[in-house]
Coordinates of C-alpha atoms in Angstrom, one line a residue:
Chain E
X29 CA -17.2 -28.4 -12.2
X30 CA -18.0 -25.7 -14.8
X31 CA -15.8 -25.6 -18.0
X32 CA -16.5 -21.8 -18.9
X33 CA -17.1 -18.4 -17.5
X34 CA -17.5 -14.6 -18.8
X35 CA -15.3 -11.7 -18.3
X36 CA -17.0 -8.3 -19.0
X37 CA -15.1 -5.0 -18.9
X38 CA -17.7 -2.3 -18.9
X39 CA -17.1 1.1 -20.1
X40 CA -18.9 4.3 -20.8
X41 CA -19.3 3.5 -24.8
X42 CA -19.1 -0.1 -25.0
X43 CA -18.6 -3.4 -22.8
X44 CA -15.9 -5.6 -23.8
X45 CA -17.3 -9.4 -23.2
X46 CA -15.1 -12.5 -23.1
X47 CA -15.8 -16.1 -23.0
X48 CA -13.2 -18.0 -21.2
X49 CA -12.6 -21.4 -20.2
X50 CA -11.9 -21.9 -16.5
X51 CA -8.1 -22.5 -17.6
X52 CA -8.1 -19.2 -18.7
X53 CA -8.4 -19.6 -22.5
X54 CA -10.2 -16.7 -24.4
X55 CA -12.6 -18.5 -26.5
X56 CA -14.3 -15.5 -27.9
X57 CA -14.6 -11.8 -27.4
X58 CA -17.1 -9.3 -28.7
X59 CA -18.5 -5.9 -27.6
X60 CA -21.9 -4.6 -26.7
X61 CA -22.9 -0.8 -26.6
X62 CA -23.4 0.9 -23.5
X63 CA -26.8 2.3 -23.2
X64 CA -26.4 5.2 -20.9
X65 CA -30.1 6.5 -21.2
X66 CA -32.2 6.5 -18.2
X67 CA -29.6 6.5 -15.9
X68 CA -28.0 3.3 -17.1
X69 CA -31.1 1.4 -16.3
X70 CA -30.8 -1.0 -19.1
X71 CA -26.9 -1.8 -18.9
X72 CA -27.3 -4.9 -16.9
X73 CA -30.3 -6.0 -18.7
X74 CA -28.4 -5.8 -22.1
X75 CA -25.3 -7.3 -20.7
X76 CA -27.3 -10.5 -19.3
X77 CA -29.0 -11.1 -22.6
X78 CA -25.7 -10.9 -24.5
X79 CA -24.3 -13.6 -22.1
X80 CA -27.5 -15.8 -22.1
X81 CA -27.4 -15.2 -26.0
X82 CA -23.9 -16.3 -26.6
X83 CA -24.7 -19.3 -24.1
X84 CA -27.3 -20.6 -26.1
X85 CA -25.4 -20.0 -29.6
X86 CA -22.5 -22.3 -28.1
X87 CA -24.9 -24.7 -26.4
X88 CA -23.4 -23.9 -23.1
X89 CA -25.7 -24.8 -20.2
X90 CA -25.7 -22.5 -16.8
X91 CA -24.5 -25.7 -15.2
X92 CA -21.4 -25.4 -17.3
X93 CA -20.7 -21.6 -16.3
X94 CA -18.6 -20.8 -13.1
X95 CA -20.0 -17.4 -13.2
X96 CA -19.9 -13.9 -14.7
X97 CA -17.2 -11.3 -13.6
X98 CA -17.5 -7.6 -14.6
X99 CA -15.4 -4.6 -14.0
X100 CA -16.8 -1.3 -13.7
X101 CA -15.6 2.2 -14.1
X102 CA -16.2 3.3 -10.4
X103 CA -15.4 2.5 -6.8
X104 CA -16.9 -0.8 -5.6
X105 CA -17.0 -2.1 -2.2
X106 CA -15.9 -5.7 -1.2
X107 CA -19.5 -6.8 -1.5
X108 CA -20.3 -5.4 -5.2
X109 CA -22.0 -2.1 -4.1
X110 CA -21.1 0.6 -6.6
X111 CA -20.7 4.1 -5.1
X112 CA -21.6 6.2 -8.3
X113 CA -20.4 5.7 -11.8
X114 CA -20.6 9.1 -13.5
X115 CA -19.7 7.6 -17.1
X116 CA -22.8 5.2 -16.6
X117 CA -25.2 7.7 -14.8
X118 CA -25.3 4.7 -12.1
X119 CA -25.5 6.1 -8.4
X120 CA -25.5 3.5 -5.3
X121 CA -26.8 0.0 -5.5
X122 CA -25.6 -3.6 -5.3
X123 CA -24.4 -4.4 -9.0
X124 CA -23.4 -8.1 -7.7
X125 CA -27.0 -8.7 -6.7
X126 CA -28.9 -6.8 -9.4
X127 CA -26.7 -8.5 -12.5
X128 CA -27.2 -11.9 -10.6
X129 CA -30.9 -11.5 -10.7
X130 CA -30.8 -10.6 -14.6
X131 CA -28.7 -13.8 -15.1
X132 CA -31.1 -15.9 -13.6
X133 CA -29.3 -16.4 -10.2
X134 CA -25.7 -17.1 -11.9
X135 CA -22.8 -16.3 -9.7
X136 CA -21.4 -12.8 -10.3
X137 CA -18.5 -10.8 -9.2
X138 CA -18.0 -7.0 -9.7
X139 CA -14.6 -5.3 -9.4
X140 CA -13.4 -1.9 -10.3
X141 CA -12.0 -1.9 -13.7
X142 CA -8.7 -0.5 -12.9
X143 CA -8.4 -3.0 -10.3
X144 CA -9.8 -5.9 -12.6
X145 CA -7.3 -5.1 -15.2
X146 CA -4.6 -5.1 -12.6
X147 CA -5.8 -8.7 -11.6
X148 CA -6.0 -9.8 -15.4
X149 CA -2.2 -9.0 -15.9
X150 CA -1.5 -10.8 -12.6
X151 CA -3.2 -14.0 -13.8
X152 CA -2.4 -14.1 -17.5
X153 CA -0.3 -11.3 -18.4
X154 CA 2.8 -9.4 -17.6
X155 CA 2.6 -10.4 -13.8
X156 CA 1.6 -14.0 -14.2
X157 CA 4.7 -15.2 -12.6
X158 CA 4.2 -13.1 -9.3
X159 CA 1.7 -13.5 -6.6
X160 CA 1.9 -9.8 -5.6
X161 CA 2.0 -6.9 -8.4
X162 CA 0.7 -3.3 -8.6
X163 CA -0.6 -2.2 -12.0
X164 CA -0.3 1.5 -13.0
X165 CA -2.4 2.6 -16.0
X166 CA -1.2 5.6 -17.6
X167 CA -4.2 6.7 -19.7
X168 CA -6.1 10.0 -20.0
X169 CA -6.1 9.7 -16.1
X170 CA -3.8 7.5 -13.8
X171 CA -5.4 4.3 -12.5
X172 CA -4.2 1.3 -10.8
X173 CA -4.7 -1.8 -8.9
X174 CA -2.8 -3.7 -6.1
X175 CA -2.6 -7.4 -6.1
X176 CA -1.5 -9.3 -3.2
X177 CA -1.5 -13.2 -3.0
X178 CA -3.3 -13.4 -6.3
X179 CA -6.5 -11.1 -4.8
X180 CA -7.3 -7.5 -5.3
X181 CA -6.9 -5.1 -2.4
X182 CA -10.2 -3.2 -2.6
X183 CA -10.0 -1.2 0.4
X184 CA -12.2 0.1 3.0
X185 CA -14.3 2.3 0.7
X186 CA -13.2 0.9 -2.8
X187 CA -10.4 3.4 -2.9
X188 CA -7.3 1.1 -2.7
X189 CA -5.0 1.3 -5.9
X190 CA -6.1 4.7 -6.4
X191 CA -2.4 5.3 -7.5
X192 CA -3.2 8.4 -9.6
X193 CA -3.8 10.2 -6.5
X194 CA -0.9 9.3 -4.6
X195 CA 0.6 12.9 -3.9
X196 CA 4.1 13.3 -5.4
X197 CA 4.7 17.0 -5.6
X198 CA 4.1 19.3 -2.4
X199 CA 4.5 22.5 -4.0
X200 CA 2.0 22.2 -7.0
X201 CA -0.2 25.1 -7.5
X202 CA -2.7 23.7 -10.0
X203 CA -5.5 21.4 -8.5
X204 CA -6.2 17.9 -9.8
X205 CA -9.4 16.8 -10.8
X206 CA -10.0 15.4 -7.3
X207 CA -9.4 18.7 -5.8
X208 CA -6.1 18.2 -4.2
X209 CA -2.7 19.5 -5.7
X210 CA 0.2 17.4 -6.7
X211 CA -1.4 14.0 -7.4
X212 CA 0.7 11.5 -9.5
X213 CA -2.1 12.0 -12.4
X214 CA -1.1 15.4 -13.1
X215 CA 2.2 14.4 -14.2
X216 CA 2.1 11.0 -15.6
X217 CA -1.3 10.9 -17.5
X218 CA -1.5 11.5 -21.3
X219 CA -2.8 15.0 -20.0
X220 CA -0.3 15.3 -17.5
X221 CA 2.7 14.7 -19.7
X222 CA 1.2 17.3 -22.4
X223 CA 1.0 19.9 -19.6
X224 CA 4.5 19.3 -18.5
X225 CA 5.7 19.5 -22.3
X226 CA 3.7 22.9 -22.6
X227 CA 5.2 24.3 -19.2
X228 CA 8.8 23.1 -20.6
X229 CA 8.3 24.9 -24.1
X230 CA 7.0 28.2 -22.3
X231 CA 10.2 28.1 -20.0
X232 CA 12.8 29.4 -22.8
X233 CA 13.4 29.4 -26.7
X234 CA 15.3 25.8 -26.8
X235 CA 14.9 24.8 -30.1
X236 CA 13.0 21.2 -30.6
X237 CA 10.8 19.6 -32.9
X238 CA 8.1 19.8 -30.3
X239 CA 7.5 23.1 -31.2
X240 CA 6.3 22.0 -34.8
X241 CA 4.4 18.9 -33.3
X242 CA 0.9 18.6 -34.8
X243 CA -0.3 17.8 -31.4
X244 CA 2.0 18.4 -28.3
X245 CA 0.8 15.2 -26.6
X246 CA 2.6 12.2 -24.7
X247 CA 3.2 10.3 -28.1
X248 CA 4.9 13.3 -29.6
X249 CA 7.2 13.8 -26.4
X250 CA 8.1 9.9 -26.4
X251 CA 8.7 9.9 -30.0
X252 CA 11.1 12.9 -30.1
X253 CA 12.8 11.7 -26.9
X254 CA 13.5 8.3 -28.5
X255 CA 15.1 10.2 -31.6
X256 CA 17.2 12.0 -29.0
X257 CA 15.8 15.5 -28.9
X258 CA 17.3 17.0 -25.7
X259 CA 14.1 18.8 -24.7
X260 CA 11.8 16.0 -25.3
X261 CA 14.3 13.7 -23.4
X262 CA 14.2 16.1 -20.3
X263 CA 10.1 16.1 -20.3
X264 CA 10.0 12.1 -20.5
X265 CA 12.4 12.2 -17.7
X266 CA 10.5 14.5 -15.4
X267 CA 7.3 12.5 -16.2
X268 CA 9.2 9.3 -15.2
X269 CA 10.7 10.9 -12.3
X270 CA 7.2 11.3 -10.6
X271 CA 6.2 7.7 -11.7
X272 CA 9.3 6.4 -9.8
X273 CA 8.2 8.6 -7.2
X274 CA 4.8 7.3 -7.2
X275 CA 6.4 3.5 -7.3
X276 CA 8.7 4.3 -4.5
X277 CA 5.7 4.9 -2.2
X278 CA 3.9 1.9 -3.0
X279 CA 7.0 -0.2 -2.5
X280 CA 7.4 1.3 1.1
X281 CA 3.8 0.3 1.6
X282 CA 3.1 -3.3 0.1
X283 CA 6.6 -4.1 -1.6
X284 CA 5.2 -5.9 -4.5
X285 CA 7.1 -8.4 -6.7
X286 CA 6.5 -6.4 -9.8
X287 CA 4.8 -3.2 -11.4
X288 CA 3.0 -3.6 -14.5
X289 CA 2.6 -0.5 -16.4
X290 CA -0.4 -0.2 -18.9
X291 CA -2.4 2.3 -20.5
X292 CA -2.0 4.3 -23.7
X293 CA 1.2 6.2 -22.7
X294 CA 2.9 2.9 -22.0
X295 CA 2.7 2.5 -25.7
X296 CA 6.3 4.3 -25.6
X297 CA 7.6 1.0 -24.6
X298 CA 10.8 -0.4 -23.2
X299 CA 12.1 3.4 -23.4
X300 CA 9.6 4.5 -20.9
X301 CA 10.4 1.4 -18.7
X302 CA 14.0 1.9 -18.5
X303 CA 13.7 5.6 -17.5
X304 CA 11.1 4.8 -14.6
X305 CA 13.6 2.0 -13.7
X306 CA 16.5 4.3 -13.6
X307 CA 14.9 6.8 -11.6
X308 CA 13.3 4.3 -9.3
X309 CA 16.6 2.7 -8.3
X310 CA 18.0 6.1 -7.3
X311 CA 15.2 7.0 -4.8
X312 CA 14.0 3.5 -3.3
X313 CA 14.8 2.1 0.0
X314 CA 17.5 -0.6 -0.8
X315 CA 15.1 -3.5 0.1
X316 CA 12.9 -2.7 -2.8
X317 CA 15.2 -1.2 -5.3
X318 CA 15.0 -4.3 -7.6
X319 CA 11.4 -4.6 -8.0
X320 CA 10.7 -5.3 -11.4
X321 CA 9.0 -2.7 -13.6
X322 CA 7.4 -4.1 -16.8
X323 CA 5.0 -3.6 -19.7
X324 CA 1.6 -4.7 -19.5
X325 CA 0.9 -7.4 -22.1
X326 CA -2.8 -8.0 -22.4
X327 CA -3.7 -4.3 -23.5
X328 CA -7.4 -3.7 -23.7
X329 CA -8.3 -7.5 -22.8
X330 CA -6.8 -7.3 -19.4
X331 CA -10.1 -6.3 -18.0
X332 CA -12.0 -9.2 -19.2
X333 CA -9.1 -11.6 -18.2
X334 CA -9.3 -10.1 -14.5
X335 CA -13.3 -10.0 -14.4
X336 CA -12.9 -13.8 -15.5
X337 CA -10.3 -14.5 -12.8
X338 CA -12.6 -13.1 -10.1
X339 CA -15.2 -15.8 -10.5
X340 CA -12.6 -18.6 -10.1
Chain L
X9 CA -7.3 -27.8 20.1
X10 CA -4.6 -26.3 22.1
X11 CA -5.4 -23.7 25.0
X12 CA -2.2 -21.9 25.0
X13 CA 0.4 -20.2 22.9
X14 CA 3.4 -18.1 23.3
X15 CA 4.0 -14.4 21.9
X16 CA 7.6 -13.1 21.9
X17 CA 8.7 -9.9 20.9
X18 CA 12.7 -9.8 20.6
X19 CA 14.5 -6.6 20.8
X20 CA 18.2 -6.0 21.2
X21 CA 18.3 -5.6 25.0
X22 CA 15.6 -8.1 26.2
X23 CA 12.7 -10.4 24.8
X24 CA 9.3 -9.7 26.1
X25 CA 7.5 -13.0 26.4
X26 CA 4.1 -13.6 26.7
X27 CA 1.9 -16.8 27.6
X28 CA -1.4 -16.4 26.3
X29 CA -4.7 -18.3 26.0
X30 CA -5.9 -19.0 22.3
X31 CA -8.6 -16.7 22.9
X32 CA -6.2 -14.0 23.3
X33 CA -5.8 -13.5 27.2
X34 CA -2.5 -12.6 28.1
X35 CA -1.8 -15.0 31.2
X36 CA 1.8 -13.9 32.1
X37 CA 4.5 -11.7 30.9
X38 CA 8.1 -11.9 31.6
X39 CA 11.3 -10.7 29.9
X40 CA 14.6 -12.6 28.8
X41 CA 17.8 -10.7 28.3
X42 CA 19.0 -10.8 24.8
X43 CA 22.5 -12.3 24.6
X44 CA 24.1 -10.9 21.6
X45 CA 27.5 -12.2 22.0
X46 CA 28.9 -14.6 19.3
X47 CA 26.9 -13.4 16.6
X48 CA 23.7 -14.0 18.6
X49 CA 23.9 -17.8 18.5
X50 CA 22.2 -18.4 21.9
X51 CA 19.3 -16.2 21.5
X52 CA 17.0 -18.8 20.2
X53 CA 18.4 -21.5 22.5
X54 CA 17.6 -19.2 25.5
X55 CA 14.4 -18.2 24.5
X56 CA 13.4 -22.1 23.9
X57 CA 14.7 -22.7 27.3
X58 CA 12.6 -20.0 28.8
X59 CA 9.2 -20.9 26.8
X60 CA 9.8 -24.7 27.9
X61 CA 10.7 -23.7 31.5
X62 CA 7.4 -21.8 31.7
X63 CA 5.5 -24.8 30.4
X64 CA 6.8 -27.0 33.0
X65 CA 6.2 -24.4 35.6
X66 CA 2.6 -24.2 34.6
X67 CA 2.1 -27.9 33.9
X68 CA 1.2 -27.0 30.3
X69 CA 2.2 -30.0 27.7
X70 CA 3.2 -29.4 24.3
X71 CA 0.0 -30.7 22.9
X72 CA -1.8 -27.9 24.8
X73 CA 0.3 -25.3 23.0
X74 CA -0.6 -24.1 19.3
X75 CA 2.7 -22.4 18.9
X76 CA 5.3 -19.9 19.5
X77 CA 5.2 -16.7 17.6
X78 CA 8.3 -14.0 17.5
X79 CA 8.7 -10.8 16.2
X80 CA 12.4 -9.9 15.4
X81 CA 13.8 -6.4 14.7
X82 CA 14.8 -7.0 11.0
X83 CA 13.2 -7.9 7.6
X84 CA 11.7 -11.3 7.3
X85 CA 10.5 -13.1 4.5
X86 CA 7.0 -14.9 4.2
X87 CA 8.5 -18.4 5.1
X88 CA 10.7 -17.0 8.2
X89 CA 13.8 -16.3 6.8
X90 CA 15.5 -13.4 8.3
X91 CA 18.0 -10.9 6.2
X92 CA 20.2 -9.7 9.0
X93 CA 19.4 -8.1 12.3
X94 CA 22.3 -5.7 13.2
X95 CA 20.9 -5.2 16.7
X96 CA 21.4 -9.2 17.3
X97 CA 24.3 -9.9 15.1
X98 CA 22.3 -12.1 13.3
X99 CA 22.9 -12.9 9.3
X100 CA 20.6 -14.7 6.9
X101 CA 19.0 -17.8 8.3
X102 CA 15.7 -19.4 8.7
X103 CA 14.6 -18.5 12.0
X104 CA 11.4 -20.3 11.9
X105 CA 13.1 -23.8 11.4
X106 CA 15.9 -23.0 13.8
X107 CA 13.6 -22.1 16.5
X108 CA 11.0 -24.8 16.0
X109 CA 14.1 -27.3 16.3
X110 CA 15.1 -25.7 19.5
X111 CA 11.7 -26.1 20.8
X112 CA 11.3 -29.8 19.8
X113 CA 9.4 -29.4 16.7
X114 CA 6.7 -27.0 18.1
X115 CA 5.1 -24.6 15.3
X116 CA 6.7 -21.3 15.0
X117 CA 5.8 -18.0 13.2
X118 CA 8.3 -15.2 12.8
X119 CA 7.5 -11.6 11.8
X120 CA 9.1 -8.2 11.5
X121 CA 8.7 -6.7 15.0
X122 CA 6.9 -3.6 13.5
X123 CA 4.6 -5.6 11.4
X124 CA 3.9 -7.9 14.5
X125 CA 2.9 -4.9 16.6
X126 CA 0.5 -3.7 14.0
X127 CA -0.9 -7.1 14.1
X128 CA -1.5 -7.0 17.7
X129 CA -3.1 -3.7 17.8
X130 CA -5.4 -5.1 14.9
X131 CA -6.3 -8.4 17.3
X132 CA -6.9 -6.8 20.5
X133 CA -5.8 -3.0 20.5
X134 CA -6.7 0.0 18.8
X135 CA -7.9 -1.8 15.6
X136 CA -9.9 -4.5 16.9
X137 CA -13.1 -3.7 15.2
X138 CA -11.6 -3.5 11.8
X139 CA -10.3 -6.0 9.1
X140 CA -7.8 -3.5 7.6
X141 CA -5.4 -1.2 9.4
X142 CA -2.0 0.5 9.1
X143 CA 0.1 1.2 12.4
X144 CA 2.7 3.8 12.0
X145 CA 5.3 3.6 15.1
X146 CA 6.7 7.0 16.0
X147 CA 9.8 6.1 17.7
X148 CA 13.5 6.8 17.5
X149 CA 12.5 5.9 13.9
X150 CA 9.5 5.3 12.1
X151 CA 8.1 2.0 11.4
X152 CA 4.8 0.3 10.5
X153 CA 2.9 -2.5 9.5
X154 CA 0.0 -3.1 6.9
X155 CA -3.0 -5.4 8.0
X156 CA -5.4 -6.7 5.3
X157 CA -8.0 -9.0 6.0
X158 CA -6.6 -9.6 9.6
X159 CA -3.3 -10.6 8.1
X160 CA 0.4 -8.9 7.7
X161 CA 1.1 -7.8 4.4
X162 CA 5.0 -8.8 4.4
X163 CA 5.8 -7.8 0.7
X164 CA 8.4 -9.4 -1.8
X165 CA 11.3 -8.8 0.3
X166 CA 10.0 -8.2 3.6
X167 CA 9.9 -4.5 3.2
X168 CA 6.1 -3.9 3.2
X169 CA 5.2 -1.5 5.9
X170 CA 8.4 0.3 5.9
X171 CA 6.0 3.7 6.4
X172 CA 9.1 5.5 7.8
X173 CA 10.8 5.5 4.3
X174 CA 8.0 6.7 2.4
X175 CA 9.2 9.9 0.7
X176 CA 7.2 13.0 2.0
X177 CA 9.6 15.7 0.9
X178 CA 11.1 16.1 -2.5
X179 CA 13.4 19.1 -1.8
X180 CA 15.1 17.6 1.5
X181 CA 18.9 17.8 1.2
X182 CA 19.8 15.7 4.3
X183 CA 20.1 12.0 3.6
X184 CA 17.9 9.8 5.9
X185 CA 19.6 6.7 7.6
X186 CA 18.4 4.5 4.4
X187 CA 20.5 6.8 2.3
X188 CA 17.4 8.4 0.4
X189 CA 16.4 11.9 1.2
X190 CA 12.8 13.3 2.4
X191 CA 11.9 10.1 4.2
X192 CA 8.7 10.2 6.5
X193 CA 11.4 9.3 9.4
X194 CA 13.3 12.3 9.0
X195 CA 10.2 14.5 10.1
X196 CA 7.9 12.3 12.4
X197 CA 10.3 10.3 14.4
X198 CA 11.4 11.6 17.9
X199 CA 14.7 12.5 16.3
X200 CA 12.8 14.1 13.2
X201 CA 10.9 16.1 15.4
X202 CA 13.7 17.4 17.4
X203 CA 15.5 18.4 14.3
X204 CA 12.3 20.3 13.0
X205 CA 12.3 22.1 16.3
X206 CA 16.3 23.1 16.2
X207 CA 15.8 24.4 12.5
X208 CA 12.7 26.4 13.7
X209 CA 14.4 28.1 16.5
X210 CA 17.5 28.8 14.4
X211 CA 15.1 30.3 11.7
X212 CA 14.6 33.6 13.8
X213 CA 14.4 34.9 17.4
X214 CA 10.8 34.4 18.2
X215 CA 10.5 33.8 21.8
X216 CA 9.2 30.5 23.1
X217 CA 9.8 28.4 26.2
X218 CA 11.5 25.8 24.0
X219 CA 14.6 27.7 23.9
X220 CA 14.9 27.1 27.8
X221 CA 13.9 23.7 27.6
X222 CA 16.1 20.9 29.3
X223 CA 16.0 18.6 26.4
X224 CA 14.8 20.1 22.7
X225 CA 12.8 16.9 22.0
X226 CA 9.3 15.6 20.8
X227 CA 8.1 15.6 24.1
X228 CA 9.0 19.3 24.7
X229 CA 7.5 20.2 21.6
X230 CA 4.3 18.5 22.4
X231 CA 4.1 19.8 25.8
X232 CA 4.7 23.4 25.1
X233 CA 2.2 23.2 22.2
X234 CA -0.5 22.0 24.2
X235 CA 0.2 24.9 26.4
X236 CA -0.4 27.3 23.5
X237 CA 3.3 28.2 22.6
X238 CA 2.8 29.6 18.9
X239 CA 6.5 28.2 18.1
X240 CA 5.7 25.0 19.6
X241 CA 2.4 24.6 17.7
X242 CA 4.1 25.6 14.6
X243 CA 6.5 22.7 14.8
X244 CA 3.9 20.3 16.0
X245 CA 1.7 21.2 13.1
X246 CA 4.6 20.7 10.6
X247 CA 5.4 17.2 11.8
X248 CA 1.9 16.2 11.8
X249 CA 1.5 17.5 8.1
X250 CA 4.2 15.5 7.1
X251 CA 2.4 12.4 8.9
X252 CA -0.8 13.3 7.3
X253 CA 1.3 13.1 3.9
X254 CA 2.4 9.9 4.5
X255 CA -1.1 8.4 5.9
X256 CA -2.5 10.3 2.5
X257 CA -0.2 8.0 0.3
X258 CA -1.0 5.0 2.3
X259 CA -4.6 5.3 1.7
X260 CA -4.3 5.6 -1.9
X261 CA -2.5 2.5 -2.2
X262 CA -4.4 0.4 0.4
X263 CA -7.1 2.5 1.7
X264 CA -7.4 0.9 5.1
X265 CA -10.3 1.1 7.7
X266 CA -7.9 2.9 10.3
X267 CA -4.6 4.2 11.2
X268 CA -3.1 3.3 14.6
X269 CA -0.3 5.7 15.8
X270 CA 2.1 4.2 18.2
X271 CA 5.3 4.7 19.7
X272 CA 7.0 7.2 22.1
X273 CA 5.9 10.2 20.4
X274 CA 2.2 9.2 20.3
X275 CA 2.4 9.9 23.9
X276 CA 1.4 13.5 23.1
X277 CA -2.0 11.8 23.0
X278 CA -5.4 13.0 21.2
X279 CA -3.6 16.8 20.5
X280 CA -1.2 14.9 18.2
X281 CA -4.1 12.7 16.6
X282 CA -6.4 15.8 16.1
X283 CA -3.5 17.6 14.3
X284 CA -2.8 14.7 12.3
X285 CA -6.7 14.0 11.5
X286 CA -7.3 17.7 10.5
X287 CA -4.0 17.9 8.2
X288 CA -5.1 14.3 6.5
X289 CA -8.6 15.5 5.6
X290 CA -7.1 18.6 3.9
X291 CA -5.2 16.6 1.6
X292 CA -6.7 13.2 1.0
X293 CA -8.7 11.8 -1.9
X294 CA -12.3 12.0 -0.8
X295 CA -13.1 8.4 -0.8
X296 CA -10.5 8.2 2.0
X297 CA -11.0 11.2 3.9
X298 CA -12.9 9.7 6.8
X299 CA -10.5 7.0 7.5
X300 CA -10.1 6.7 11.3
X301 CA -6.9 7.7 13.1
X302 CA -6.4 6.4 16.5
X303 CA -4.0 5.9 19.2
X304 CA -2.3 2.7 19.9
X305 CA -3.7 1.1 23.2
X306 CA -1.6 -1.8 23.9
X307 CA 2.0 -0.1 24.4
X308 CA 5.1 -2.3 24.5
X309 CA 2.6 -5.2 24.8
X310 CA 1.4 -5.0 21.2
X311 CA 4.4 -7.0 19.8
X312 CA 3.6 -10.1 22.1
X313 CA -0.2 -9.9 21.2
X314 CA 0.7 -9.9 17.5
X315 CA 3.2 -12.6 17.8
X316 CA 0.6 -14.7 19.6
X317 CA -2.1 -13.7 16.8
X318 CA 0.5 -15.1 14.1
X319 CA 0.5 -18.8 15.2
X320 CA -3.4 -18.8 15.5

């Protein structure tokens, strides 16, 4: 049996690369710049080179590598076909097959980056004690991943875990990036929370330090809310009520053991979790009301861990 | 390998029993009254007797039976523990273990009745060409089941597939039976549609044959809508918009290949499906917008089929 594997987390700027033992220890991590020129044609070649060079450097033979997992920023089918990655310049092709060829036939598994991060948290992070969990990543947008029986639910068209596009407001007039209206992403992403803050400040003249904030963003909102500013608390509560509504419907569909909250916004920490949990309990079907809501623990490494997990 | 199996669908009045070949042919079906006296203590004994008698009658030995599957009207954990069935008088106990003892040690699998019906439709019914599907049963209430890779998603507390309690209206003031407000069940169940109709008729004096309906129920609404009555069309569209909102969020979570619509209300047929599909396309994330929505085909037999499928 092989002792090593690679977990890669490919983004539009760099690819985070991890060399792991099959027991799940991260031996070494490094980054490779993403070359998006020429429709991203060099990306997989560069990554294959990086992997093969690392193996040579460490004296690891192909026989001792169980495979290479890679998370990519776009929808992927169960059999490894990507359906466009705007950030990379990619169209539609079988990443699994092509990357494996670049790697001299090594086993490759491909997943969507948000799904793969969820798998990482489920394997070695916040949800490692649970066989089912749903991760919600509150970043510039809102992403997610659904893990059932320790496996990613990919969905018929790779769109499972598109948590950010659960509709949580049926009266919204502004369109989401996806074209619909009232998506979770419009309220719980970093940009969504900044928008809620702007709307709240425009509502009336209530005094709040947020009016003097250098940047009216999610961080400012949570920082001031923790200090007890009433207006900031209102905005933070509103955002977490929307999040709870998203978690409520997820519970009614797959009823996971735990929710893992990650992404930049989650740096607000336990305060954010407490607000979400309180709101969730109020609106959730009794059988699910005690579902654990917890902070992600692997940070930016989650994708590498999840990619490694895919090949095991 | 065994050639036969039993699929049972236990309700508060009777238990539908099916003798199947392992290839999925329903050889014979019959019903056994449900004895709810004494906290439902005789139910499993009676059913075991019914199964053993049928085996004797048909000359089928225990070796030739792969097992007995049973769907029950309450939440069940992955390992067969029921958590109260009000309709049966049952509390908390391991149905799998107890029923197997009544059956002389035969293999038993237990599932929630709505989940099991979804599995039946996925195996031999409307979703037999798909490995992932979600069934939504529009009956007195709204139930459902989530099937991924040909298996039921049970959930951490047996509450997966509680489609009826997805929240689709955040401004509702009337409480659902579950205690929350704005659940899908409040708009798409038979009672929910009757309620929407009542609210619509009270809104103004618009003329509609529904005012003279013997019973202002879901059937009357769909019958008049099909004949072109404007008010009835409005009500039917409203109900199917709510259904579409439920299907939208399910898509964003598990992105199934197909939705199967069953239950009494679905007797309205393709007209109902067309309304739901139209509404769904309008509000759904593009990657999921072409998910098939289709009528259940097994009717009241779906539960027996799904129970049989569980033991294979």
